[in-house]
XYZ file of C-alpha atoms in Angstrom:
635
model
C 77.549 104.063 87.823
C 74.003 103.932 85.709
C 74.447 105.951 82.369
C 71.053 107.709 83.293
C 72.707 109.154 86.400
C 75.083 111.617 85.537
C 77.676 113.586 87.423
C 77.141 116.925 87.316
C 80.845 118.631 86.495
C 81.654 122.088 86.890
C 84.684 123.602 84.371
C 86.209 126.599 86.325
C 89.537 128.086 85.253
C 91.204 131.497 84.864
C 90.483 133.163 81.281
C 92.609 131.793 78.489
C 93.426 128.460 79.896
C 92.022 126.278 77.043
C 89.017 125.330 79.528
C 86.751 126.032 76.651
C 88.711 123.744 74.205
C 88.677 120.943 76.460
C 85.032 121.203 77.292
C 84.794 120.974 73.524
C 87.022 118.095 73.164
C 84.938 116.453 76.329
C 81.633 117.238 74.638
C 81.595 117.340 70.953
C 78.625 118.008 69.488
C 75.174 118.962 71.237
C 76.077 121.934 73.294
C 73.797 124.228 74.562
C 74.892 127.845 75.207
C 72.348 130.289 77.240
C 72.619 132.819 79.905
C 72.900 131.834 83.348
C 69.662 132.871 84.800
C 69.610 136.530 86.305
C 72.772 137.498 84.241
C 74.206 138.634 80.940
C 77.157 135.815 81.555
C 76.886 132.697 78.816
C 77.561 129.249 80.159
C 77.927 126.342 77.924
C 76.263 123.014 78.947
C 77.092 119.566 77.269
C 76.745 115.826 78.180
C 79.108 113.000 77.421
C 79.230 109.227 78.158
C 82.304 107.127 78.534
C 82.802 103.515 80.163
C 79.336 104.078 81.383
C 80.196 107.325 83.117
C 77.850 110.041 82.423
C 78.707 113.640 82.910
C 76.842 116.762 82.380
C 78.971 119.502 82.229
C 78.994 123.202 82.572
C 81.725 125.452 81.348
C 81.510 128.455 83.368
C 83.324 131.849 82.638
C 86.815 132.390 83.331
C 87.841 133.913 86.481
C 90.988 134.547 88.327
C 89.779 134.056 91.700
C 86.468 133.951 93.967
C 87.715 137.093 96.059
C 86.378 140.600 94.145
C 82.964 139.237 93.215
C 82.489 140.844 89.818
C 80.081 139.718 87.347
C 81.761 136.336 86.119
C 82.846 135.437 89.634
C 79.137 135.877 90.919
C 77.613 134.126 88.317
C 80.373 130.830 89.274
C 79.536 131.141 93.083
C 75.801 131.151 92.411
C 76.028 128.078 89.867
C 77.965 126.511 93.138
C 75.501 127.340 95.488
C 72.302 126.813 93.559
C 73.115 123.904 90.991
C 75.786 122.176 93.625
C 77.790 120.139 91.308
C 79.331 116.652 92.072
C 82.628 117.679 90.702
C 84.509 120.538 89.974
C 87.274 120.505 86.888
C 89.394 123.067 87.682
C 91.697 123.579 84.107
C 95.161 125.287 85.097
C 97.427 126.931 82.499
C 100.940 125.078 83.024
C 102.614 127.770 81.894
C 101.270 130.421 84.551
C 101.035 127.502 87.610
C 101.756 129.822 90.311
C 98.853 132.429 89.301
C 96.259 129.507 88.513
C 96.965 128.117 91.883
C 95.521 131.032 93.716
C 92.054 129.881 92.475
C 92.873 126.348 93.225
C 93.215 127.024 96.563
C 90.051 128.914 97.039
C 88.170 125.819 95.040
C 90.091 123.327 97.620
C 88.465 124.710 100.192
C 84.534 124.721 99.019
C 83.886 121.179 100.231
C 83.423 119.900 96.768
C 85.797 117.319 94.774
C 87.970 118.899 92.649
C 89.942 117.104 89.697
C 92.876 119.336 88.075
C 93.478 119.541 84.309
C 97.117 120.739 84.431
C 96.363 121.860 80.609
C 99.525 123.198 77.935
C 101.854 121.030 79.496
C 103.513 120.853 75.874
C 103.604 124.524 75.806
C 105.389 124.172 79.392
C 107.419 122.109 77.843
C 108.966 123.706 74.944
C 109.278 126.774 77.417
C 111.832 124.276 79.356
C 109.267 124.085 82.209
C 108.868 120.467 83.521
C 106.134 120.123 86.396
C 105.795 117.206 88.531
C 102.109 116.371 88.690
C 102.136 113.563 91.007
C 104.230 115.386 93.665
C 101.386 118.663 92.829
C 98.694 115.962 93.525
C 100.051 114.916 96.527
C 100.207 118.568 97.936
C 96.791 119.734 96.835
C 95.457 116.370 97.927
C 93.521 115.852 94.467
C 93.876 114.420 91.487
C 96.066 115.884 88.883
C 95.968 114.925 85.573
C 98.279 116.177 82.377
C 96.640 117.449 79.461
C 96.672 119.310 76.269
C 93.219 120.304 75.106
C 94.273 121.495 72.019
C 96.453 118.017 70.794
C 93.263 116.044 72.669
C 96.246 114.581 75.183
C 95.258 113.429 78.464
C 90.991 113.085 77.640
C 91.376 109.273 78.609
C 92.986 109.845 82.044
C 90.801 112.705 82.989
C 87.502 110.665 82.242
C 88.922 107.597 84.451
C 89.662 110.380 86.986
C 85.882 110.771 86.921
C 85.221 107.322 88.332
C 86.723 107.767 91.365
C 87.435 111.245 92.345
C 89.330 112.174 95.971
C 87.027 112.795 99.033
C 86.797 116.703 99.414
C 87.897 116.045 103.237
C 91.075 115.231 101.985
C 91.848 118.005 99.926
C 94.464 120.632 100.608
C 93.496 124.042 103.316
C 95.276 127.139 102.833
C 97.169 127.658 106.140
C 96.204 131.403 106.955
C 97.584 133.472 109.772
C 97.072 132.386 112.985
C 94.846 135.059 114.168
C 92.388 134.337 110.889
C 92.939 130.150 111.739
C 92.002 131.037 115.437
C 88.833 132.723 114.385
C 87.930 130.134 111.936
C 88.153 127.308 114.960
C 85.859 129.818 116.629
C 83.672 130.037 114.079
C 83.525 126.150 113.232
C 82.603 125.824 117.078
C 79.581 127.814 116.127
C 78.475 125.006 113.902
C 79.875 126.683 110.602
C 82.145 124.695 108.023
C 85.493 125.973 107.211
C 84.649 127.241 103.855
C 81.638 129.192 105.277
C 83.932 130.544 108.041
C 86.647 131.740 105.518
C 83.789 133.565 103.485
C 82.328 134.947 106.093
C 85.803 136.763 107.791
C 86.544 137.585 103.855
C 83.465 139.535 102.649
C 81.564 140.062 106.278
C 78.092 138.992 104.633
C 76.210 137.636 107.135
C 72.757 137.485 105.859
C 70.904 134.649 107.149
C 72.774 133.661 110.255
C 72.086 134.140 113.837
C 72.818 137.493 115.611
C 75.437 135.842 117.446
C 77.251 134.662 114.355
C 76.878 138.069 112.977
C 78.247 139.863 115.998
C 81.308 137.255 116.139
C 81.861 137.970 112.489
C 82.164 141.656 112.964
C 84.462 141.613 115.929
C 86.729 139.504 114.476
C 87.129 141.259 111.358
C 87.839 144.262 113.411
C 90.711 142.892 115.225
C 92.146 141.457 111.936
C 92.119 144.670 110.429
C 93.477 146.573 113.269
C 95.844 144.140 114.184
C 97.507 144.075 110.764
C 96.896 147.257 109.727
C 95.221 145.957 106.418
C 92.011 144.783 105.124
C 90.952 141.043 105.867
C 90.582 140.343 102.330
C 93.937 141.345 101.770
C 95.194 139.234 104.705
C 93.854 136.249 103.305
C 94.725 136.680 99.727
C 98.064 137.405 100.734
C 98.455 133.856 102.200
C 96.947 132.105 99.151
C 99.500 133.919 96.847
C 102.252 132.865 99.682
C 100.836 129.065 99.442
C 100.565 129.283 95.581
C 104.475 130.152 95.344
C 105.586 127.648 98.029
C 103.384 124.718 96.029
C 104.704 125.995 92.194
C 108.450 126.364 93.220
C 108.347 122.772 94.918
C 106.748 121.014 91.827
C 108.348 123.090 88.816
C 111.550 122.702 87.283
C 113.215 124.440 84.582
C 115.713 123.401 81.870
C 118.682 125.484 81.855
C 118.850 127.194 78.738
C 121.873 128.970 77.312
C 120.100 131.524 74.974
C 116.644 132.458 74.431
C 113.831 130.411 72.645
C 112.724 131.241 69.224
C 109.193 131.676 70.744
C 110.830 134.300 73.437
C 112.223 136.072 70.628
C 109.279 136.355 68.600
C 107.640 137.804 71.871
C 110.109 140.136 72.170
C 109.567 141.549 68.767
C 105.850 141.540 68.972
C 105.930 143.937 71.968
C 109.031 146.182 70.932
C 108.484 149.813 70.844
C 109.644 150.190 67.185
C 109.266 146.527 65.586
C 106.369 145.822 67.235
C 104.292 148.739 65.571
C 105.600 147.668 62.153
C 104.252 144.422 62.780
C 100.910 145.339 63.861
C 100.464 147.728 61.138
C 101.606 145.041 58.663
C 99.114 142.355 60.113
C 96.177 144.562 60.204
C 97.181 145.695 56.620
C 97.812 142.237 55.214
C 94.687 141.142 56.876
C 92.575 143.758 54.890
C 94.377 142.595 51.452
C 93.598 139.343 52.131
C 89.932 139.843 52.615
C 89.849 142.396 49.793
C 91.551 139.770 47.056
C 90.139 136.384 48.543
C 86.627 137.803 48.979
C 86.689 139.845 45.523
C 87.610 136.698 43.691
C 85.063 134.523 45.423
C 82.447 137.627 44.949
C 83.368 137.650 41.160
C 83.433 133.927 40.646
C 79.932 133.457 42.630
C 77.821 136.537 41.588
C 79.075 135.686 38.124
C 78.065 132.352 37.788
C 74.676 132.850 39.638
C 73.855 135.861 37.261
C 74.224 133.781 34.420
C 73.164 130.131 35.117
C 70.056 131.167 37.666
C 69.080 134.899 37.659
C 68.735 135.696 34.382
C 66.741 132.470 32.819
C 64.714 132.257 35.621
C 63.730 136.242 35.392
C 63.392 135.781 31.626
C 61.092 132.761 31.912
C 58.805 134.833 34.116
C 58.529 137.825 31.755
C 54.732 137.034 31.381
C 53.866 137.374 34.844
C 55.044 140.826 36.086
C 54.193 140.486 39.750
C 55.733 136.941 40.229
C 58.728 137.660 38.540
C 59.248 140.749 40.627
C 59.105 138.509 43.545
C 61.548 136.079 42.394
C 63.892 138.285 40.944
C 64.441 140.326 44.019
C 64.510 136.789 46.126
C 67.163 135.640 43.637
C 69.134 138.789 43.897
C 68.904 138.285 47.881
C 70.610 135.198 47.596
C 72.887 136.274 45.377
C 73.547 139.191 47.446
C 74.176 136.680 50.455
C 76.142 134.350 48.562
C 78.270 136.322 46.376
C 79.375 139.512 48.476
C 78.665 138.672 52.553
C 80.026 134.887 52.793
C 83.244 135.635 50.741
C 84.207 138.673 52.937
C 82.862 137.892 56.379
C 84.085 134.437 55.965
C 87.706 135.235 55.242
C 87.587 137.876 57.908
C 86.662 135.613 60.462
C 88.852 132.728 59.888
C 91.657 135.792 60.062
C 90.389 137.213 63.502
C 90.452 133.591 64.638
C 94.175 132.900 63.654
C 94.941 136.070 65.502
C 93.149 135.852 68.646
C 93.879 132.116 69.373
C 97.980 132.573 68.685
C 97.703 135.107 71.522
C 98.671 138.221 69.402
C 95.343 140.121 70.670
C 96.447 140.522 74.098
C 100.321 141.718 72.831
C 98.868 144.333 70.375
C 96.741 145.366 73.433
C 100.225 145.629 75.706
C 101.726 147.461 72.946
C 99.568 150.292 72.764
C 98.558 150.708 76.516
C 101.229 154.108 76.174
C 99.470 155.505 73.279
C 95.970 154.933 75.216
C 97.150 156.627 78.253
C 96.768 159.421 75.657
C 93.106 159.143 76.044
C 92.672 158.473 79.512
C 92.393 154.675 78.900
C 94.364 151.960 79.096
C 95.577 149.058 76.937
C 93.232 146.699 78.015
C 90.737 148.679 76.362
C 92.384 148.009 73.004
C 91.080 144.282 73.014
C 87.157 145.347 72.395
C 88.103 147.423 69.718
C 90.283 144.713 68.061
C 87.590 142.383 68.310
C 85.061 145.189 67.271
C 87.071 144.388 63.597
C 85.074 140.750 63.906
C 81.875 141.784 65.120
C 80.784 144.889 67.229
C 78.217 142.953 69.404
C 80.641 140.501 71.264
C 83.288 143.750 71.218
C 80.680 145.329 73.288
C 79.959 142.733 75.504
C 83.951 142.500 76.335
C 83.991 145.936 77.420
C 81.934 144.384 80.822
C 85.632 143.485 81.835
C 86.822 146.889 81.704
C 86.937 148.202 85.666
C 84.965 151.489 85.482
C 82.131 153.027 84.140
C 84.014 155.946 82.293
C 85.895 153.476 80.535
C 83.306 151.256 79.381
C 81.415 154.269 77.868
C 84.327 155.283 75.794
C 85.528 152.333 74.603
C 82.009 151.157 73.668
C 81.383 154.206 71.668
C 84.976 153.959 69.687
C 83.643 150.228 69.214
C 80.793 151.810 67.471
C 83.312 152.949 64.823
C 85.340 150.476 64.335
C 84.986 148.985 60.654
C 83.392 145.358 61.873
C 83.383 142.773 59.292
C 79.818 143.640 58.140
C 81.160 147.461 57.736
C 84.047 145.935 55.768
C 81.936 144.104 53.434
C 80.549 147.522 52.502
C 83.768 148.992 51.998
C 85.491 146.258 50.203
C 82.644 144.908 48.615
C 81.731 148.611 47.068
C 84.461 150.732 47.426
C 87.601 148.706 46.796
C 85.908 146.431 44.300
C 84.691 149.137 42.242
C 86.865 152.090 42.701
C 90.010 150.960 44.141
C 91.677 148.945 47.021
C 93.353 152.285 47.936
C 90.031 154.163 47.948
C 89.001 151.232 50.314
C 91.744 151.527 52.803
C 91.461 154.879 53.012
C 88.103 154.831 54.611
C 89.925 152.528 57.377
C 92.221 155.704 57.497
C 89.369 157.631 57.856
C 87.709 156.023 60.729
C 91.208 155.807 62.819
C 91.475 159.475 62.475
C 87.929 159.830 63.731
C 88.438 157.334 66.488
C 91.335 159.431 67.620
C 89.438 162.307 67.531
C 86.260 160.998 69.418
C 88.361 159.451 71.592
C 90.743 162.492 72.424
C 87.477 164.490 73.335
C 85.436 161.484 75.325
C 88.743 161.270 77.353
C 88.504 164.635 78.607
C 84.659 165.080 78.813
C 83.919 161.855 80.285
C 84.034 161.708 84.346
C 85.100 158.946 86.293
C 87.966 157.269 87.895
C 91.556 156.363 85.513
C 92.604 152.883 86.194
C 96.293 151.384 85.454
C 97.094 148.187 83.365
C 96.760 144.827 84.483
C 96.731 142.549 81.515
C 97.333 138.828 81.434
C 99.736 137.664 78.558
C 98.933 134.447 77.148
C 101.602 132.400 75.641
C 102.196 132.340 72.335
C 101.078 129.223 70.579
C 99.739 127.860 67.093
C 96.528 128.101 66.247
C 94.800 124.641 65.810
C 92.560 123.904 62.609
C 89.587 122.869 64.506
C 89.865 125.658 67.108
C 90.159 128.167 63.917
C 87.185 126.009 62.532
C 85.070 126.221 65.176
C 85.484 129.895 66.089
C 84.632 130.859 62.747
C 81.464 128.743 62.315
C 80.260 129.938 65.429
C 80.526 133.692 64.031
C 79.307 132.643 60.814
C 76.325 130.564 61.896
C 74.296 133.586 62.763
C 74.499 134.824 59.508
C 73.573 131.718 57.886
C 70.769 130.824 60.417
C 69.483 134.042 60.868
C 70.649 137.105 58.621
C 70.339 135.089 55.321
C 66.845 134.134 55.584
C 66.179 137.364 56.991
C 67.602 138.748 53.782
C 65.906 136.056 51.559
C 62.170 137.038 52.963
C 63.228 140.935 52.913
C 64.213 140.796 49.446
C 60.580 139.403 48.391
C 58.949 142.317 50.685
C 61.468 144.877 48.871
C 60.470 143.777 45.561
C 56.486 143.853 46.280
C 56.914 147.472 47.826
C 58.792 148.551 44.917
C 56.233 146.867 42.585
C 53.708 149.198 44.573
C 55.524 152.287 44.350
C 55.886 152.258 48.155
C 59.697 152.492 48.369
C 59.714 155.278 45.798
C 57.765 157.209 48.284
C 59.683 156.764 51.346
C 63.251 157.204 49.124
C 61.394 160.840 47.771
C 60.956 161.799 51.229
C 64.327 161.335 52.542
C 65.816 162.942 49.245
C 66.709 166.042 50.921
C 69.278 164.288 52.764
C 70.395 161.361 50.375
C 70.177 163.352 47.260
C 70.603 166.769 48.553
C 73.049 166.888 51.017
C 74.888 163.158 50.495
C 74.876 163.259 46.658
C 73.213 160.216 46.601
C 70.789 158.214 43.954
C 67.123 158.249 45.942
C 66.868 154.421 46.161
C 69.939 154.644 48.551
C 67.435 155.618 51.140
C 65.877 152.166 51.345
C 69.386 150.828 51.605
C 70.553 152.939 54.447
C 67.343 151.986 56.457
C 67.825 148.481 55.801
C 71.339 148.621 56.866
C 70.553 149.494 60.226
C 69.046 146.066 61.057
C 72.608 144.475 59.622
C 75.256 146.740 58.193
C 75.646 144.499 55.365
C 72.081 144.370 54.757
C 73.071 148.144 53.496
C 75.125 146.497 50.526
C 72.991 143.746 49.853
C 69.545 146.259 49.550
C 71.781 148.224 47.572
C 72.226 145.508 45.034
C 68.274 144.735 45.019
C 67.250 148.014 44.712
C 70.104 149.195 41.772
C 68.609 146.000 40.141
C 72.402 144.673 39.870
C 75.541 143.767 41.888
C 77.759 145.435 39.686
C 77.443 148.846 41.260
C 79.410 150.815 38.783
C 76.524 150.672 36.671
C 74.574 152.447 38.923
C 76.339 155.079 40.928
C 79.709 157.254 40.419
C 83.000 156.208 42.514
C 82.128 159.265 44.610
C 78.823 158.167 45.654
C 79.876 154.786 46.175
C 82.659 156.181 48.495
C 80.176 158.360 50.278
C 77.429 155.612 50.606
C 80.438 153.380 52.547
C 81.714 156.199 54.750
C 78.034 157.000 55.968
C 76.995 153.176 56.284
C 80.376 152.759 58.450
C 79.956 155.711 60.714
C 75.873 156.001 61.292
C 74.244 154.304 63.860
C 75.217 150.825 65.396
C 73.002 147.723 64.295
C 70.121 146.675 66.228
C 71.999 143.869 68.008
C 74.884 146.441 68.864
C 72.202 148.672 69.962
C 70.689 145.761 72.384
C 73.836 144.854 73.637
C 74.716 148.847 74.517
C 71.510 148.913 76.142
C 72.357 145.628 78.373
C 76.186 147.270 79.336
C 75.377 150.851 79.600
C 71.646 151.406 79.514
C 69.290 153.557 77.213
C 70.932 157.216 78.662
C 74.458 156.492 76.998
C 73.146 154.108 74.438
C 71.230 156.996 72.841
C 73.578 159.519 72.967
C 76.222 157.120 71.257
C 73.504 156.422 68.373
C 73.173 160.393 68.437
C 76.727 160.964 68.008
C 77.366 158.516 65.183
C 74.431 159.710 63.076
C 75.522 163.340 63.450
C 79.211 162.270 62.732
C 78.034 160.490 59.657
C 76.114 163.075 57.994
C 78.961 165.558 58.684
C 81.465 163.697 57.592
C 80.096 162.065 54.608
C 77.839 165.252 53.571
C 81.471 167.310 53.844
C 82.588 164.628 51.376
C 79.885 164.843 49.305
C 79.994 168.509 48.966
C 83.846 169.689 49.171
C 85.282 166.817 46.784
C 83.769 167.989 43.361
C 84.763 171.502 43.968
C 88.190 170.625 44.974
C 88.711 168.372 41.752
C 87.237 171.521 39.463
C 89.819 173.545 41.140
C 92.743 171.118 40.172
């Protein structure tokens, strides 16, 4: 094969099977991530050359089947139909073989050569599972390669498999109910391929088909439904599940075990009614304390060094040129704020979140909290976006699309906007915890939890719509790989480094000029009835709060610029710092979050959520500013 003629390969598999890790292992650098045309679903593209084999790989969204046609499944189906890949690389979780084989059986019917990557074989072995991959290959009629994407096992064999994939015609086809098979044969006699006949019988969509085919399909679906007293899609799904179970039991062998493994004991502890909540509370508290101490140490080191060796000498040297001095000084303060305040906290936070997510702990936290979420007319799956919200609200809001009803998406997206994301945590930890006390900083998290509980209870009874039960895949516990954690942290950090950091530096210089000409003083005066009168803050905080709408951490960065120092205790009282942090944490989502809310919910619900957060911020932080002095005077 000539190198310039690359095979087009589509990576397809269930969520959390290591598909993206395998894709990363195969492609390395040069990966392009984009939305698939006409959707909000992200797909990753990469190219790899190996022994003169050229592969154009596309990592498609994780799906469980091709049946329900949710946004992820539609993206996969449209890609297969429009891009016509040469090979499908089906990635399977070895520890969940039977469940994964359902999708495999669907893919084998598409008349496209399929190669199966039997991933996580190392984890299956730890759990006492042994899979005869050669027997599985024989049953499926395709190539099956045992792999461990995390450890890089089986990649060489996988690349060789692309040289000579088995013909699609040799692949296994599900043997459906005899009535269904009879109708499939009739449709094939009318000129349809087998997979086309199965798809038409499943969903009944006959656009572009002849009247003869449309009429025949309608009659067949009615007869199947009436004779089985069940929908056609349910009958076909039952046949596939039955066949997946038979195959799994044939090739899967379990080692006898006299007692539970250490991993199983840990798993039981993580979801137990008592110890599970103790561990969850300890994990969240440990994460926040780690961010505070590590971030605080790095902040003090970076800010002090920058101030002593760069900021003061440079500004002193430009004292004879006031305008230039202001521009340079504010630019350097912006650099100092970014390097000294944001990077230490946000990097530490993203590392810890990557560890929790890659270990499989987040799904256990969601399962554990399922019963509690029922009190708010939600289920445990809604906890995953909220936990992700501690990292960043944008992907957390995006993940609400996986929820089954619009009602759940509205309530969960609203709660995500109240979760202290890493950017808000920068304000809380970098301002209150650092200059007031660690306990004052932690109290804001407790306050936000109380507000979220109250809002969830109210919305759970106000927002109308269907309530759904919990269907949650419990991914296996695993030790997070260093490379995976580093890659995930970098994916989160690079947005700040490439987008926010340059914006911060340029914005700082602009702020310096606006301050020099007196414009910021005018704007602060106009907003002073709110900032100074109701919130009790210095008037220059108005500018910081406005810039915080762009990105939450910019509120703190701009505050440092407006105060003229990163030592906030010189410019604000402890109460003012507390009120500023509370207001910044609650008030309207950042611009990126608003854009994502619009894509998921539309402008109407986005507007209501934004108004709600602003009102809450004004009420809560205003009451704190007004009542605390009164209470202190009475004590």
